[in-house]
mmCIF file of C-alpha atoms in Angstrom:
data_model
loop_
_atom_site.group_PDB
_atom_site.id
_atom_site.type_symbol
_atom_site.label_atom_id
_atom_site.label_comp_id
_atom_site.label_asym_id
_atom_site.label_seq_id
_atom_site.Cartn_x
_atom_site.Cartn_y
_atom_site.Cartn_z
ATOM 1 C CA UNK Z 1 114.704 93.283 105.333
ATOM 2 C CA UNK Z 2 111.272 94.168 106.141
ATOM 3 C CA UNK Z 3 112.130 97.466 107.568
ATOM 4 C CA UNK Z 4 114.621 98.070 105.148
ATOM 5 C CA UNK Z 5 111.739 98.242 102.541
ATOM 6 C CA UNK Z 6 109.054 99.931 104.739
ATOM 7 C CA UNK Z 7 111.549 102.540 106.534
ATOM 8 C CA UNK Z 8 113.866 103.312 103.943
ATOM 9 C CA UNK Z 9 113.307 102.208 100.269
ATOM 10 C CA UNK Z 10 109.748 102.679 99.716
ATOM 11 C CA UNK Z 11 107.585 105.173 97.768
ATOM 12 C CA UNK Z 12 109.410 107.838 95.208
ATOM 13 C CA UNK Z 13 112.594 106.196 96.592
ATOM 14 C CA UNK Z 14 111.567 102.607 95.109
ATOM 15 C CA UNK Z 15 110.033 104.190 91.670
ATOM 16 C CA UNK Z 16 113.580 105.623 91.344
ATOM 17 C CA UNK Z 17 115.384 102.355 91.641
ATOM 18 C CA UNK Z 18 113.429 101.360 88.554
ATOM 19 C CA UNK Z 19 113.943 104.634 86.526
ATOM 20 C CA UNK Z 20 117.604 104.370 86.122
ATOM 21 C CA UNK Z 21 117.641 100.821 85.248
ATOM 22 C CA UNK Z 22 119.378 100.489 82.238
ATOM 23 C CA UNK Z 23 117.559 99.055 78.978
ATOM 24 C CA UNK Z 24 118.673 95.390 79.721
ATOM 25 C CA UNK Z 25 117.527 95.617 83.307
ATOM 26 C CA UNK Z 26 114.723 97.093 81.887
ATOM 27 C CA UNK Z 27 114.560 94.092 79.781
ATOM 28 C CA UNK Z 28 114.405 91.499 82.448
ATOM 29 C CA UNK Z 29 111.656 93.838 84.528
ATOM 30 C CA UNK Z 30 109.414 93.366 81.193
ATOM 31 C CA UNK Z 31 110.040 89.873 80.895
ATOM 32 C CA UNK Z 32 108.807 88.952 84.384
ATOM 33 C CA UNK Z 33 105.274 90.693 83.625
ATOM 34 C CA UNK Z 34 104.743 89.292 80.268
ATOM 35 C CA UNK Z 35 105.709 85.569 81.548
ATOM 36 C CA UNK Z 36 103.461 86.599 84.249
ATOM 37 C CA UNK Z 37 99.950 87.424 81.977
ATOM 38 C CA UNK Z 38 101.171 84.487 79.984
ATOM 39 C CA UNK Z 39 99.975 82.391 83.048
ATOM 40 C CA UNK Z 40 97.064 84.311 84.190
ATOM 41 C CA UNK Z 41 93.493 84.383 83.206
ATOM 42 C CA UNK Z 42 90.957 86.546 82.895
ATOM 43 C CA UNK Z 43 88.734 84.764 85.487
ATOM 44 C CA UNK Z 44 91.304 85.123 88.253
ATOM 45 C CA UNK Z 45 91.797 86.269 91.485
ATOM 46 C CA UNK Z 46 95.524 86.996 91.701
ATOM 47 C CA UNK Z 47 97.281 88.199 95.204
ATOM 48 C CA UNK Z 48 101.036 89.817 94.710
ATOM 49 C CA UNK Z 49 103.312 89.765 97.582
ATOM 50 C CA UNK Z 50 105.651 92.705 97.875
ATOM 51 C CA UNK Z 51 103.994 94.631 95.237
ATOM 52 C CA UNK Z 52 105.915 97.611 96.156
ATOM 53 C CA UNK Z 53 104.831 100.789 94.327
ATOM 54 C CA UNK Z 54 102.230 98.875 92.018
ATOM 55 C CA UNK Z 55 104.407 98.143 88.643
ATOM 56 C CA UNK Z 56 103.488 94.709 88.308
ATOM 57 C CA UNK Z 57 99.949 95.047 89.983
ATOM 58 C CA UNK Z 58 98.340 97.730 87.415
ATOM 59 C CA UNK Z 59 99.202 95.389 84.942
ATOM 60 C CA UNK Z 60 97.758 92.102 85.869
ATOM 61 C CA UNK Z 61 95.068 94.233 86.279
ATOM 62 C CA UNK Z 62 94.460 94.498 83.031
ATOM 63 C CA UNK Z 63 93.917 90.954 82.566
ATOM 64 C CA UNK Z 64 92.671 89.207 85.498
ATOM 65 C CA UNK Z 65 89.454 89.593 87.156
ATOM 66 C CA UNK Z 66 90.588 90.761 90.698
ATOM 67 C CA UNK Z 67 94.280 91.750 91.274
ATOM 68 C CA UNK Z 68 95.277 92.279 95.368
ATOM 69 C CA UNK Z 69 98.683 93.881 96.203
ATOM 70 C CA UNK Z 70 100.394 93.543 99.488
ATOM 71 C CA UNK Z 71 103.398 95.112 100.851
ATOM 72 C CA UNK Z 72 104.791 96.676 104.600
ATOM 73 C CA UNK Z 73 105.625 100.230 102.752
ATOM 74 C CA UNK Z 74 102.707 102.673 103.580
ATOM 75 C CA UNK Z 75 104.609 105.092 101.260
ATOM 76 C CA UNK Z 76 104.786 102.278 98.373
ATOM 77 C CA UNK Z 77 101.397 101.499 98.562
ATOM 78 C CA UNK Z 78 100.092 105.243 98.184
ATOM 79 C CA UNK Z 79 102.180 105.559 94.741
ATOM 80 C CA UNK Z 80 100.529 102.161 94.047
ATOM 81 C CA UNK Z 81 96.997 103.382 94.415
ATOM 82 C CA UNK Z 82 97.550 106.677 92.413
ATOM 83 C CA UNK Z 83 99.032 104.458 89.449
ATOM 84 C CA UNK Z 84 96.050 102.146 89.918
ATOM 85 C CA UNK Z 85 93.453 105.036 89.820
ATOM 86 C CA UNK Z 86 89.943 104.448 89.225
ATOM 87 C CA UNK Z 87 90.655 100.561 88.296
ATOM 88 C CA UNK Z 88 88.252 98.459 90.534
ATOM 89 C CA UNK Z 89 89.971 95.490 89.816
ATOM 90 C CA UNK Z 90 93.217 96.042 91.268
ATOM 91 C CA UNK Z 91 93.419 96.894 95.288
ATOM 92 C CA UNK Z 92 96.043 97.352 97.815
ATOM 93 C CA UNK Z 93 96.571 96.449 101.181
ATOM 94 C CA UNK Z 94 99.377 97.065 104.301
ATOM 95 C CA UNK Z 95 100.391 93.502 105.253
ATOM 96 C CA UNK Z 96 103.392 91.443 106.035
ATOM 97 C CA UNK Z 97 103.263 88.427 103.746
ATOM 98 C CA UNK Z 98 103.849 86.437 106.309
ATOM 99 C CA UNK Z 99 100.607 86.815 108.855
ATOM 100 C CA UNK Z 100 97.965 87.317 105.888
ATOM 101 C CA UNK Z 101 94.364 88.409 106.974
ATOM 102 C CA UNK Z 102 92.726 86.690 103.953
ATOM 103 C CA UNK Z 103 90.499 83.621 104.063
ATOM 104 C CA UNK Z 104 92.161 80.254 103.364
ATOM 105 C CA UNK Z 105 91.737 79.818 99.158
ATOM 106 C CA UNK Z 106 90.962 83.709 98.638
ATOM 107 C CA UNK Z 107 93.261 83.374 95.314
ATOM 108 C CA UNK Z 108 93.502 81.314 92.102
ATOM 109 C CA UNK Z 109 96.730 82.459 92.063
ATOM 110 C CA UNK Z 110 99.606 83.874 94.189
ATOM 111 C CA UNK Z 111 102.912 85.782 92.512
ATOM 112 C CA UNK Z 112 105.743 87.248 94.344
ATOM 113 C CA UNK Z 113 108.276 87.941 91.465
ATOM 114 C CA UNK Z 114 112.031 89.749 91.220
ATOM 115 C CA UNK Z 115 113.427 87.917 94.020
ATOM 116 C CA UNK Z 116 110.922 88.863 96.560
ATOM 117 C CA UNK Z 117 111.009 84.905 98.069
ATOM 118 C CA UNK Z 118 115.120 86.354 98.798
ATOM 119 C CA UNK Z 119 114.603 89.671 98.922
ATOM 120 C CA UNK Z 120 112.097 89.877 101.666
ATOM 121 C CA UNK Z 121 114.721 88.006 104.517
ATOM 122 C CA UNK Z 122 111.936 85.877 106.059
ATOM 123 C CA UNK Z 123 111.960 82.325 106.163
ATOM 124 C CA UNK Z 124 111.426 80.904 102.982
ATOM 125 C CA UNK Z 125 109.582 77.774 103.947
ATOM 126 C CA UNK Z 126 107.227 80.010 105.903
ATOM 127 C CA UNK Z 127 106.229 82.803 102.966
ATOM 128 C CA UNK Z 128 105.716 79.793 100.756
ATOM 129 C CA UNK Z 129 103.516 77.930 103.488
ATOM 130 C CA UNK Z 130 101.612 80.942 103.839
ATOM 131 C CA UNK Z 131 100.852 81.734 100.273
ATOM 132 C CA UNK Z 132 99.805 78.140 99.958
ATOM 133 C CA UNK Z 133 97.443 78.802 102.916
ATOM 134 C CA UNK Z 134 95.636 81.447 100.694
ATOM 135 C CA UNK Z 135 95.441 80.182 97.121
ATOM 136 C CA UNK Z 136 92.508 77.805 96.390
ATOM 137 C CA UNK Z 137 92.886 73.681 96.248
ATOM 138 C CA UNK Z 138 94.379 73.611 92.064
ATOM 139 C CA UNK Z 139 95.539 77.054 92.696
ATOM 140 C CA UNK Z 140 99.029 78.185 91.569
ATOM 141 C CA UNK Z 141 102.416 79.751 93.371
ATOM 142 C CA UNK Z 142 104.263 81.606 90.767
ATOM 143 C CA UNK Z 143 107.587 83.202 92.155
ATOM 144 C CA UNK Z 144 110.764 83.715 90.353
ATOM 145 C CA UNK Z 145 114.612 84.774 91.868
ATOM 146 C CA UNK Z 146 117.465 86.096 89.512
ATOM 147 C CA UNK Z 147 119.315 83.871 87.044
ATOM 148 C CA UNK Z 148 122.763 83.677 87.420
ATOM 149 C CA UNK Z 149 123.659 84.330 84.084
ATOM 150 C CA UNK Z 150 122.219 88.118 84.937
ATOM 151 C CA UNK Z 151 124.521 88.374 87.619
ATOM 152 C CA UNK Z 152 126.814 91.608 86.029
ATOM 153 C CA UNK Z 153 123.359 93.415 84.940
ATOM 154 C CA UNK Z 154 122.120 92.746 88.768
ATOM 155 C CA UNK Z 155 125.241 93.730 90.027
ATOM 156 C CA UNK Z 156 125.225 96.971 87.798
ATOM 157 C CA UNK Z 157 121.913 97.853 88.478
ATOM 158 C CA UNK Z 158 122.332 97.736 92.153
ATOM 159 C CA UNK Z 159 125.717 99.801 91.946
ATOM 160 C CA UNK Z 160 123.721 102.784 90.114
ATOM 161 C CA UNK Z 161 120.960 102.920 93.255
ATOM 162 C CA UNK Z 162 124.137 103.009 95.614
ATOM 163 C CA UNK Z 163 125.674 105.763 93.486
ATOM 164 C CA UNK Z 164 122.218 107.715 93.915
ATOM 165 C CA UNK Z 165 122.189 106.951 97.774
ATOM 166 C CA UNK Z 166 119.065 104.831 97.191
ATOM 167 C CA UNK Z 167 120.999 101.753 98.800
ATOM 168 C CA UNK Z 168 124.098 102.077 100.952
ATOM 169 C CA UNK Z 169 127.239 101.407 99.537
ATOM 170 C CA UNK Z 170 127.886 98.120 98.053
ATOM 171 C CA UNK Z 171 130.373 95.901 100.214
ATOM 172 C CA UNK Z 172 132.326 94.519 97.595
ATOM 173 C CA UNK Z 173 134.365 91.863 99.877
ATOM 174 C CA UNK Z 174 131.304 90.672 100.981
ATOM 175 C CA UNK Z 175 129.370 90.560 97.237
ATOM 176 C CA UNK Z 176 129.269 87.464 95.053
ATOM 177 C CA UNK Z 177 128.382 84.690 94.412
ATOM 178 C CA UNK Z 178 124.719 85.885 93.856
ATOM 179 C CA UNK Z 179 124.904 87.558 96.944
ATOM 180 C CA UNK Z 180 124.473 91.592 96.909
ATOM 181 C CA UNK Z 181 125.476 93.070 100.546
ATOM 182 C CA UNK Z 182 125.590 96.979 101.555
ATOM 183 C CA UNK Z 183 126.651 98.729 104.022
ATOM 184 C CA UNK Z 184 123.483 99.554 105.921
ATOM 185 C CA UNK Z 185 122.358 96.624 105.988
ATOM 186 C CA UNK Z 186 120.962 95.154 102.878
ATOM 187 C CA UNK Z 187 121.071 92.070 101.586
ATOM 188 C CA UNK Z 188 119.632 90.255 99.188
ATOM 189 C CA UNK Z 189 120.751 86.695 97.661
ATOM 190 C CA UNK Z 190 119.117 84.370 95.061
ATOM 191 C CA UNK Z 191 117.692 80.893 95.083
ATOM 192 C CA UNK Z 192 119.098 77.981 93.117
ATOM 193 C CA UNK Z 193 116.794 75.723 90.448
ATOM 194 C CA UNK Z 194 117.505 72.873 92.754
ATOM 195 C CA UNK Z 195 116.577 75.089 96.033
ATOM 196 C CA UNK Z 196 113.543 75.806 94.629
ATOM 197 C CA UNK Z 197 112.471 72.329 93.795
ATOM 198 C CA UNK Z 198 113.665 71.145 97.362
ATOM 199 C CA UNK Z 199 111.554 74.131 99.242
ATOM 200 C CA UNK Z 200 108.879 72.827 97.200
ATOM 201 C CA UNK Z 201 109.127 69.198 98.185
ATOM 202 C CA UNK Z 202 109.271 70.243 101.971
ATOM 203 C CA UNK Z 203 105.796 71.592 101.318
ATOM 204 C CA UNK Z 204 104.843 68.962 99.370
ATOM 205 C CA UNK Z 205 104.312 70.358 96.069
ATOM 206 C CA UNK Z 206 105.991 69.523 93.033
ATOM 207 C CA UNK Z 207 107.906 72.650 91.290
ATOM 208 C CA UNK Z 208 108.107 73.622 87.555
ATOM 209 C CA UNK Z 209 111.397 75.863 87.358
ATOM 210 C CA UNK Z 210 111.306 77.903 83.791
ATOM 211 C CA UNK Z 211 114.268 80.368 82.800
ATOM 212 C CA UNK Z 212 112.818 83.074 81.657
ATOM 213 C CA UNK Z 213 114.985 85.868 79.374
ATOM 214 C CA UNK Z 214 118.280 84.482 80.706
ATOM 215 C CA UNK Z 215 116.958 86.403 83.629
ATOM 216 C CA UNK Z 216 115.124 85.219 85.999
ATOM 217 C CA UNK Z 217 114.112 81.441 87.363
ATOM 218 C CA UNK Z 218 110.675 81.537 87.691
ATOM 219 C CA UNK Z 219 108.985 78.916 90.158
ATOM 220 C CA UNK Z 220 105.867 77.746 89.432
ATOM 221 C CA UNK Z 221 103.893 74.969 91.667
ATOM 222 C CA UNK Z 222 100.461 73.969 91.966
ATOM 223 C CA UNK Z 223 98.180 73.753 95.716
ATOM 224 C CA UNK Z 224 96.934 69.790 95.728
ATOM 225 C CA UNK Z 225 93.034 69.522 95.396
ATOM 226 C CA UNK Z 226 91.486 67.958 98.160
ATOM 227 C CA UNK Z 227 91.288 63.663 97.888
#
């Protein structure tokens, strides 16, 4: 899925997918953020994984001291930086969320939100090892994946980007069960509450699941400070 999002949907493509969502997908993309500055403070250094076109990014920024946005999408990242402007506190950088080039404990915190821990088709074990690898000891993960009860909005919302030729066509016999499949090759499924909390036991971190909006699951689990 990597080079779905860097060769395909990426840049003004990507805004567009969020243009024509309708108001209760619009709903849910508000949600995320506010939950989001609900947990962060103003004396941290937050790192976004897949921040696409810089939606979420610009507005951490507002509240945190130090926001850093990473995605594979040259073209995503240049729309990110123009919506950024002259704001120091919010950067952007080309990198594959799995092979980071930041210190160990560069972050207080790390997000990846709207499905990105499915979305992204990499290991799951691995992008969560990773992001561990660069938050701080009492640092926090904070990712969320769809709620099933949003399933017909998802479903909906991804059927209006197909109808624009933003995503291929949607293979319906191969669609459900919080599974979204195209013809060109996306794919994109969702994580369970108790799939979270497993993944997060294999890593040896214990997992706070919160539904958010009858949305989204988000996933929330602390680094362990050194003994």
């Amino acid at each position: 899925m990597t080079s779905y999002y860097s060769e395909g949907l990426s840049g003004d493509r990507l805004q567009r997918c969020y243009e024509l969502a309708s108001p209760r997908v619009q709903q849910y993309l508000e949600s995320e953020i506010r939950y989001l500055l609900g947990r962060i403070g103003p004396d941290d250094a937050v790192l976004e994984l897949g921040c696409g076109y810089g939606r979420v990014a610009v507005r951490l920024a507002g509240q945190a001291k130090r926001v850093v946005g990473i995605d594979v999408a040259d073209q995503s990242l240049e729309v990110a930086r123009t919506l950024a402007g002259s704001d120091a506190r919010c950067e952007f950088a080309l990198m594959d969320a799995l092979h980071m080039s930041f210190a160990d404990g560069s972050f207080d915190v790390v997000v990846c939100i709207q499905n990105g821990i499915c979305a992204f088709g990499v290991p799951q074990s691995e992008l969560m090892r990773e992001a561990l690898r660069v938050v701080r000891p009492g640092g926090r993960l904070i990712f969320s994946t769809y709620s099933d009860a949003f399933w017909a909005d998802r479903l909906s919302w991804f059927e209006s980007q197909s109808s624009e030729g933003l995503v291929g066509p949607i293979d319906h016999s191969a669609t459900g069960g919080g599974v979204i499949v195209c013809s060109d090759g996306f794919r994109s499924g969702t994580a369970t509450r108790s799939e979270l909390e497993e993944l997060c036991s294999e890593l040896g971190i214990t997992a706070t699941i919160t539904e958010v909006d009858g949305s989204s699951l988000f996933c929330e689990a602390s680094k362990p400070c050194a003994s």
